[in-house]
PDB file of C-alpha atoms in Angstrom:
ATOM      1  CA  UNK G   1      -0.320 -18.662  -9.446  1.00  0.00           C
ATOM      2  CA  UNK G   2       2.295 -17.576 -12.072  1.00  0.00           C
ATOM      3  CA  UNK G   3       4.051 -14.309 -11.230  1.00  0.00           C
ATOM      4  CA  UNK G   4       5.332 -11.736 -13.557  1.00  0.00           C
ATOM      5  CA  UNK G   5       9.189 -12.207 -14.139  1.00  0.00           C
ATOM      6  CA  UNK G   6       9.817  -8.423 -14.738  1.00  0.00           C
ATOM      7  CA  UNK G   7       8.019  -7.669 -11.336  1.00  0.00           C
ATOM      8  CA  UNK G   8      10.071 -10.152  -9.407  1.00  0.00           C
ATOM      9  CA  UNK G   9      13.403  -8.965 -10.830  1.00  0.00           C
ATOM     10  CA  UNK G  10      12.417  -5.295 -10.368  1.00  0.00           C
ATOM     11  CA  UNK G  11      11.487  -5.591  -6.738  1.00  0.00           C
ATOM     12  CA  UNK G  12      14.508  -7.997  -5.975  1.00  0.00           C
ATOM     13  CA  UNK G  13      16.796  -5.527  -7.782  1.00  0.00           C
ATOM     14  CA  UNK G  14      15.373  -2.587  -5.544  1.00  0.00           C
ATOM     15  CA  UNK G  15      15.764  -4.477  -2.391  1.00  0.00           C
ATOM     16  CA  UNK G  16      19.324  -5.486  -3.512  1.00  0.00           C
ATOM     17  CA  UNK G  17      20.250  -1.819  -4.264  1.00  0.00           C
ATOM     18  CA  UNK G  18      19.020  -0.779  -0.828  1.00  0.00           C
ATOM     19  CA  UNK G  19      21.356  -3.104   0.850  1.00  0.00           C
ATOM     20  CA  UNK G  20      24.051  -2.310  -1.573  1.00  0.00           C
ATOM     21  CA  UNK G  21      23.821   1.362  -0.965  1.00  0.00           C
ATOM     22  CA  UNK G  22      23.801   0.832   2.750  1.00  0.00           C
ATOM     23  CA  UNK G  23      26.787  -1.427   2.809  1.00  0.00           C
ATOM     24  CA  UNK G  24      28.663   1.217   0.822  1.00  0.00           C
ATOM     25  CA  UNK G  25      27.655   4.012   3.136  1.00  0.00           C
ATOM     26  CA  UNK G  26      28.626   2.122   6.175  1.00  0.00           C
ATOM     27  CA  UNK G  27      32.190   3.379   6.790  1.00  0.00           C
ATOM     28  CA  UNK G  28      31.573   6.956   5.801  1.00  0.00           C
ATOM     29  CA  UNK G  29      28.114   7.571   7.340  1.00  0.00           C
ATOM     30  CA  UNK G  30      27.688   9.190  10.820  1.00  0.00           C
ATOM     31  CA  UNK G  31      26.905   7.316  13.918  1.00  0.00           C
ATOM     32  CA  UNK G  32      23.571   9.002  13.933  1.00  0.00           C
ATOM     33  CA  UNK G  33      21.167   8.364  11.027  1.00  0.00           C
ATOM     34  CA  UNK G  34      17.885  10.136  10.708  1.00  0.00           C
ATOM     35  CA  UNK G  35      15.044   7.595  10.709  1.00  0.00           C
ATOM     36  CA  UNK G  36      11.924   9.659  11.460  1.00  0.00           C
ATOM     37  CA  UNK G  37      10.502  13.284  10.644  1.00  0.00           C
ATOM     38  CA  UNK G  38       8.014  15.119  12.634  1.00  0.00           C
ATOM     39  CA  UNK G  39       4.948  16.912  11.063  1.00  0.00           C
ATOM     40  CA  UNK G  40       7.028  20.039  10.532  1.00  0.00           C
ATOM     41  CA  UNK G  41       9.353  18.166   8.398  1.00  0.00           C
ATOM     42  CA  UNK G  42      12.342  18.115  10.650  1.00  0.00           C
ATOM     43  CA  UNK G  43      14.050  15.019  11.991  1.00  0.00           C
ATOM     44  CA  UNK G  44      12.838  14.182  15.417  1.00  0.00           C
ATOM     45  CA  UNK G  45      14.420  10.791  15.939  1.00  0.00           C
ATOM     46  CA  UNK G  46      17.867   9.388  15.060  1.00  0.00           C
ATOM     47  CA  UNK G  47      19.141   5.702  15.130  1.00  0.00           C
ATOM     48  CA  UNK G  48      22.425   3.837  14.930  1.00  0.00           C
ATOM     49  CA  UNK G  49      24.024   2.584  11.652  1.00  0.00           C
ATOM     50  CA  UNK G  50      22.289  -0.832  12.007  1.00  0.00           C
ATOM     51  CA  UNK G  51      18.979   0.657  12.311  1.00  0.00           C
ATOM     52  CA  UNK G  52      19.465   3.590   9.970  1.00  0.00           C
ATOM     53  CA  UNK G  53      21.236   2.065   7.264  1.00  0.00           C
ATOM     54  CA  UNK G  54      19.960  -1.739   7.212  1.00  0.00           C
ATOM     55  CA  UNK G  55      16.581  -1.172   8.836  1.00  0.00           C
ATOM     56  CA  UNK G  56      14.628  -0.072   5.873  1.00  0.00           C
ATOM     57  CA  UNK G  57      16.261  -2.471   3.364  1.00  0.00           C
ATOM     58  CA  UNK G  58      15.389  -5.399   5.811  1.00  0.00           C
ATOM     59  CA  UNK G  59      11.800  -4.242   6.165  1.00  0.00           C
ATOM     60  CA  UNK G  60      11.596  -4.124   2.386  1.00  0.00           C
ATOM     61  CA  UNK G  61      13.024  -7.711   2.017  1.00  0.00           C
ATOM     62  CA  UNK G  62      10.499  -8.835   4.622  1.00  0.00           C
ATOM     63  CA  UNK G  63       7.542  -7.070   2.882  1.00  0.00           C
ATOM     64  CA  UNK G  64       8.690  -8.634  -0.624  1.00  0.00           C
ATOM     65  CA  UNK G  65       8.656 -12.137   0.860  1.00  0.00           C
ATOM     66  CA  UNK G  66       5.450 -11.554   2.638  1.00  0.00           C
ATOM     67  CA  UNK G  67       3.520 -10.205  -0.552  1.00  0.00           C
ATOM     68  CA  UNK G  68       5.369 -12.779  -2.648  1.00  0.00           C
ATOM     69  CA  UNK G  69       4.085 -15.996  -0.724  1.00  0.00           C
ATOM     70  CA  UNK G  70       0.886 -14.529   1.098  1.00  0.00           C
ATOM     71  CA  UNK G  71      -1.341 -15.746  -1.695  1.00  0.00           C
ATOM     72  CA  UNK G  72      -0.441 -19.350  -1.034  1.00  0.00           C
ATOM     73  CA  UNK G  73      -2.132 -19.157   2.439  1.00  0.00           C
ATOM     74  CA  UNK G  74      -5.126 -16.855   1.369  1.00  0.00           C
ATOM     75  CA  UNK G  75      -8.584 -18.827   1.327  1.00  0.00           C
ATOM     76  CA  UNK G  76      -9.237 -16.844  -1.919  1.00  0.00           C
ATOM     77  CA  UNK G  77      -5.928 -17.780  -3.562  1.00  0.00           C
ATOM     78  CA  UNK G  78      -7.660 -18.890  -6.716  1.00  0.00           C
ATOM     79  CA  UNK G  79      -8.511 -15.403  -7.466  1.00  0.00           C
ATOM     80  CA  UNK G  80      -5.173 -14.143  -7.581  1.00  0.00           C
ATOM     81  CA  UNK G  81      -4.612 -15.462 -11.152  1.00  0.00           C
ATOM     82  CA  UNK G  82      -7.401 -13.280 -12.420  1.00  0.00           C
ATOM     83  CA  UNK G  83      -5.517 -10.119 -11.238  1.00  0.00           C
ATOM     84  CA  UNK G  84      -1.876 -11.161 -11.432  1.00  0.00           C
ATOM     85  CA  UNK G  85      -0.766  -8.281 -13.470  1.00  0.00           C
ATOM     86  CA  UNK G  86      -2.295  -5.734 -11.281  1.00  0.00           C
ATOM     87  CA  UNK G  87      -0.813  -7.609  -8.261  1.00  0.00           C
ATOM     88  CA  UNK G  88       2.525  -7.357  -9.605  1.00  0.00           C
ATOM     89  CA  UNK G  89       2.279  -3.643 -10.185  1.00  0.00           C
ATOM     90  CA  UNK G  90       0.779  -3.224  -6.610  1.00  0.00           C
ATOM     91  CA  UNK G  91       3.828  -4.966  -5.140  1.00  0.00           C
ATOM     92  CA  UNK G  92       6.259  -3.217  -7.323  1.00  0.00           C
ATOM     93  CA  UNK G  93       4.896   0.111  -6.369  1.00  0.00           C
ATOM     94  CA  UNK G  94       5.041  -0.731  -2.611  1.00  0.00           C
ATOM     95  CA  UNK G  95       8.662  -1.704  -2.796  1.00  0.00           C
ATOM     96  CA  UNK G  96       9.437   1.261  -4.817  1.00  0.00           C
ATOM     97  CA  UNK G  97       7.970   3.538  -2.403  1.00  0.00           C
ATOM     98  CA  UNK G  98      10.299   2.333   0.521  1.00  0.00           C
ATOM     99  CA  UNK G  99      13.301   2.382  -1.764  1.00  0.00           C
ATOM    100  CA  UNK G 100      12.525   6.110  -2.612  1.00  0.00           C
ATOM    101  CA  UNK G 101      12.040   6.692   1.169  1.00  0.00           C
ATOM    102  CA  UNK G 102      15.520   4.907   1.789  1.00  0.00           C
ATOM    103  CA  UNK G 103      17.145   7.162  -0.908  1.00  0.00           C
ATOM    104  CA  UNK G 104      15.983  10.162   0.916  1.00  0.00           C
ATOM    105  CA  UNK G 105      17.216   8.991   4.074  1.00  0.00           C
ATOM    106  CA  UNK G 106      20.718   8.413   2.553  1.00  0.00           C
ATOM    107  CA  UNK G 107      20.558  11.965   1.007  1.00  0.00           C
ATOM    108  CA  UNK G 108      19.909  13.673   4.291  1.00  0.00           C
ATOM    109  CA  UNK G 109      22.433  11.411   6.145  1.00  0.00           C
ATOM    110  CA  UNK G 110      25.127  12.705   3.930  1.00  0.00           C
ATOM    111  CA  UNK G 111      24.304  16.345   4.344  1.00  0.00           C
ATOM    112  CA  UNK G 112      21.332  16.868   2.032  1.00  0.00           C
ATOM    113  CA  UNK G 113      18.495  19.313   2.770  1.00  0.00           C
ATOM    114  CA  UNK G 114      14.973  18.082   2.382  1.00  0.00           C
ATOM    115  CA  UNK G 115      11.628  19.344   3.813  1.00  0.00           C
ATOM    116  CA  UNK G 116       9.979  16.071   4.218  1.00  0.00           C
ATOM    117  CA  UNK G 117       6.520  17.774   5.044  1.00  0.00           C
ATOM    118  CA  UNK G 118       6.636  18.967   1.438  1.00  0.00           C
ATOM    119  CA  UNK G 119       8.433  15.835  -0.147  1.00  0.00           C
ATOM    120  CA  UNK G 120       6.449  12.996   1.366  1.00  0.00           C
ATOM    121  CA  UNK G 121       2.881  14.167   0.396  1.00  0.00           C
ATOM    122  CA  UNK G 122       4.400  14.217  -3.141  1.00  0.00           C
ATOM    123  CA  UNK G 123       5.712  10.749  -2.932  1.00  0.00           C
ATOM    124  CA  UNK G 124       2.606   9.542  -1.491  1.00  0.00           C
ATOM    125  CA  UNK G 125       0.491  11.236  -4.092  1.00  0.00           C
ATOM    126  CA  UNK G 126       2.623   9.547  -7.010  1.00  0.00           C
ATOM    127  CA  UNK G 127       1.926   6.157  -4.949  1.00  0.00           C
ATOM    128  CA  UNK G 128      -1.809   6.647  -4.978  1.00  0.00           C
ATOM    129  CA  UNK G 129      -1.776   7.759  -8.389  1.00  0.00           C
ATOM    130  CA  UNK G 130      -0.091   4.505  -9.502  1.00  0.00           C
ATOM    131  CA  UNK G 131      -2.232   2.132  -7.538  1.00  0.00           C
ATOM    132  CA  UNK G 132      -5.523   3.991  -8.211  1.00  0.00           C
ATOM    133  CA  UNK G 133      -5.975   2.358 -11.625  1.00  0.00           C
ATOM    134  CA  UNK G 134      -5.023  -0.998 -10.216  1.00  0.00           C
ATOM    135  CA  UNK G 135      -7.845  -1.135  -7.608  1.00  0.00           C
ATOM    136  CA  UNK G 136     -10.775  -1.917 -10.029  1.00  0.00           C
ATOM    137  CA  UNK G 137      -8.699  -4.989 -11.156  1.00  0.00           C
ATOM    138  CA  UNK G 138      -8.374  -6.538  -7.809  1.00  0.00           C
ATOM    139  CA  UNK G 139     -10.707  -9.553  -7.154  1.00  0.00           C
ATOM    140  CA  UNK G 140     -11.965 -10.760  -3.819  1.00  0.00           C
ATOM    141  CA  UNK G 141      -9.082 -11.949  -1.388  1.00  0.00           C
ATOM    142  CA  UNK G 142      -8.269 -11.783   2.307  1.00  0.00           C
ATOM    143  CA  UNK G 143      -5.114  -9.676   2.261  1.00  0.00           C
ATOM    144  CA  UNK G 144      -5.294  -6.673  -0.212  1.00  0.00           C
ATOM    145  CA  UNK G 145      -7.729  -4.192  -1.198  1.00  0.00           C
ATOM    146  CA  UNK G 146     -10.867  -2.439   0.356  1.00  0.00           C
ATOM    147  CA  UNK G 147     -11.938  -5.178   2.770  1.00  0.00           C
ATOM    148  CA  UNK G 148     -15.244  -4.302   4.479  1.00  0.00           C
ATOM    149  CA  UNK G 149     -17.681  -6.891   5.915  1.00  0.00           C
ATOM    150  CA  UNK G 150     -19.856  -6.042   2.809  1.00  0.00           C
ATOM    151  CA  UNK G 151     -17.051  -6.323   0.125  1.00  0.00           C
ATOM    152  CA  UNK G 152     -16.130  -9.645   1.627  1.00  0.00           C
ATOM    153  CA  UNK G 153     -19.477 -11.014   1.302  1.00  0.00           C
ATOM    154  CA  UNK G 154     -20.536  -9.808  -1.880  1.00  0.00           C
ATOM    155  CA  UNK G 155     -18.762  -9.908  -5.106  1.00  0.00           C
ATOM    156  CA  UNK G 156     -20.697  -6.952  -6.636  1.00  0.00           C
ATOM    157  CA  UNK G 157     -19.792  -4.907  -3.617  1.00  0.00           C
ATOM    158  CA  UNK G 158     -16.251  -5.748  -3.902  1.00  0.00           C
ATOM    159  CA  UNK G 159     -15.951  -4.974  -7.652  1.00  0.00           C
ATOM    160  CA  UNK G 160     -18.045  -1.739  -7.500  1.00  0.00           C
ATOM    161  CA  UNK G 161     -16.305  -0.446  -4.264  1.00  0.00           C
ATOM    162  CA  UNK G 162     -12.820  -1.055  -5.796  1.00  0.00           C
ATOM    163  CA  UNK G 163     -13.874   0.744  -9.017  1.00  0.00           C
ATOM    164  CA  UNK G 164     -14.894   3.719  -7.214  1.00  0.00           C
ATOM    165  CA  UNK G 165     -12.029   3.370  -4.614  1.00  0.00           C
ATOM    166  CA  UNK G 166      -9.747   3.464  -7.916  1.00  0.00           C
ATOM    167  CA  UNK G 167     -10.963   6.884  -8.850  1.00  0.00           C
ATOM    168  CA  UNK G 168     -11.027   8.314  -5.331  1.00  0.00           C
ATOM    169  CA  UNK G 169      -7.357   7.218  -4.790  1.00  0.00           C
ATOM    170  CA  UNK G 170      -6.037   8.686  -7.937  1.00  0.00           C
ATOM    171  CA  UNK G 171      -7.959  11.903  -7.246  1.00  0.00           C
ATOM    172  CA  UNK G 172      -6.456  12.001  -3.613  1.00  0.00           C
ATOM    173  CA  UNK G 173      -2.989  11.394  -5.119  1.00  0.00           C
ATOM    174  CA  UNK G 174      -3.454  14.384  -7.481  1.00  0.00           C
ATOM    175  CA  UNK G 175      -4.806  16.446  -4.460  1.00  0.00           C
ATOM    176  CA  UNK G 176      -1.802  15.583  -2.490  1.00  0.00           C
ATOM    177  CA  UNK G 177       0.645  16.768  -4.978  1.00  0.00           C
ATOM    178  CA  UNK G 178      -1.186  20.051  -5.985  1.00  0.00           C
ATOM    179  CA  UNK G 179      -2.355  21.081  -2.300  1.00  0.00           C
ATOM    180  CA  UNK G 180       1.172  20.730  -0.995  1.00  0.00           C
ATOM    181  CA  UNK G 181       2.847  22.467  -4.202  1.00  0.00           C
ATOM    182  CA  UNK G 182       0.453  25.368  -3.799  1.00  0.00           C
ATOM    183  CA  UNK G 183      -0.449  25.672  -0.010  1.00  0.00           C
ATOM    184  CA  UNK G 184       2.699  23.898   1.431  1.00  0.00           C
ATOM    185  CA  UNK G 185       2.482  21.657   4.555  1.00  0.00           C
ATOM    186  CA  UNK G 186      -0.401  23.808   5.969  1.00  0.00           C
ATOM    187  CA  UNK G 187      -2.639  21.708   3.738  1.00  0.00           C
ATOM    188  CA  UNK G 188      -1.825  18.426   5.351  1.00  0.00           C
ATOM    189  CA  UNK G 189      -4.515  18.529   7.966  1.00  0.00           C
ATOM    190  CA  UNK G 190      -6.999  19.120   5.247  1.00  0.00           C
ATOM    191  CA  UNK G 191      -5.588  16.168   3.336  1.00  0.00           C
ATOM    192  CA  UNK G 192      -5.891  13.995   6.465  1.00  0.00           C
ATOM    193  CA  UNK G 193      -9.553  14.939   6.883  1.00  0.00           C
ATOM    194  CA  UNK G 194      -9.907  13.822   3.024  1.00  0.00           C
ATOM    195  CA  UNK G 195      -8.482  10.486   3.864  1.00  0.00           C
ATOM    196  CA  UNK G 196     -10.992   9.913   6.495  1.00  0.00           C
ATOM    197  CA  UNK G 197     -13.752  11.166   4.366  1.00  0.00           C
ATOM    198  CA  UNK G 198     -12.512   8.675   1.563  1.00  0.00           C
ATOM    199  CA  UNK G 199     -12.538   5.578   4.014  1.00  0.00           C
ATOM    200  CA  UNK G 200     -15.941   6.526   5.186  1.00  0.00           C
ATOM    201  CA  UNK G 201     -17.259   7.114   1.693  1.00  0.00           C
ATOM    202  CA  UNK G 202     -16.027   3.638   0.395  1.00  0.00           C
ATOM    203  CA  UNK G 203     -17.362   1.825   3.551  1.00  0.00           C
ATOM    204  CA  UNK G 204     -20.805   3.423   3.265  1.00  0.00           C
ATOM    205  CA  UNK G 205     -20.882   2.830  -0.556  1.00  0.00           C
ATOM    206  CA  UNK G 206     -19.824  -0.885  -0.081  1.00  0.00           C
ATOM    207  CA  UNK G 207     -22.747  -1.461   2.334  1.00  0.00           C
ATOM    208  CA  UNK G 208     -25.330   0.115  -0.219  1.00  0.00           C
ATOM    209  CA  UNK G 209     -24.227  -1.937  -2.961  1.00  0.00           C
ATOM    210  CA  UNK G 210     -24.038  -5.016  -0.506  1.00  0.00           C
ATOM    211  CA  UNK G 211     -27.568  -4.320   0.544  1.00  0.00           C
ATOM    212  CA  UNK G 212     -29.216  -4.631  -3.024  1.00  0.00           C
ATOM    213  CA  UNK G 213     -27.034  -7.626  -4.024  1.00  0.00           C
ATOM    214  CA  UNK G 214     -29.325 -10.878  -4.172  1.00  0.00           C
ATOM    215  CA  UNK G 215     -26.352 -13.240  -4.144  1.00  0.00           C
ATOM    216  CA  UNK G 216     -24.581 -11.743  -0.981  1.00  0.00           C
ATOM    217  CA  UNK G 217     -23.533 -14.359   1.352  1.00  0.00           C
ATOM    218  CA  UNK G 218     -23.337 -14.611   5.037  1.00  0.00           C
ATOM    219  CA  UNK G 219     -19.810 -14.846   6.778  1.00  0.00           C
ATOM    220  CA  UNK G 220     -18.906 -18.214   7.811  1.00  0.00           C
ATOM    221  CA  UNK G 221     -20.709 -19.800  10.737  1.00  0.00           C
ATOM    222  CA  UNK G 222     -23.179 -16.832  11.093  1.00  0.00           C
ATOM    223  CA  UNK G 223     -26.164 -18.102   8.922  1.00  0.00           C
ATOM    224  CA  UNK G 224     -28.687 -19.961  11.291  1.00  0.00           C
ATOM    225  CA  UNK G 225     -28.718 -23.894  10.734  1.00  0.00           C
ATOM    226  CA  UNK G 226     -31.555 -25.070   8.555  1.00  0.00           C
ATOM    227  CA  UNK G 227     -34.741 -25.808  10.737  1.00  0.00           C
ATOM    228  CA  UNK G 228     -33.280 -24.608  13.948  1.00  0.00           C
ATOM    229  CA  UNK G 229     -35.603 -22.334  15.680  1.00  0.00           C
ATOM    230  CA  UNK G 230     -35.145 -20.569  19.184  1.00  0.00           C
TER     231      UNK G 230
END
């Protein structure tokens, strides 16, 4: 699989920038670093410098390596070449999400004031809007995408479910931004219900498409052996 060079450099640049920022902040940062916020948007857990300044960069590096080399062990690795561009954007969006989160952590660490219950839905909304158009381009694999028993055993179910999922992800991302902008954090409970509804909708839809696919296949070792009878 040939990776997009721009994506590799962008992701590595983001990870390197996180480590560099953490290193530069080490001497002047307080001993207690905010690392978790509650539903009300206030900090409810602090960590030491090691965890607070290097935890997220280390996680981002691990995630980069995992997503970079995961296709090599995927039984469906031959399919990755058909959506290599979408996969590059998908990986970059994920690393960018954690880089943005780390920037917020540093901002709050040095005295900045942020309402996380207002900010994070916006960040998540932007993330969903970015990956929404990519979903319809992802082809069957075992690691990323909408993996239900029916999408994994029917290519038609996979493609159609991901196309619908792309539209729904984008719509949900817009809803996250608009709802929290207009109604504030009080809309989060409704948005969580919307996420559950999206998951259920996609699962049910994939079953309906799978049911009508004449070329669907049974999962490995579940089809009865030819000629065997009870």
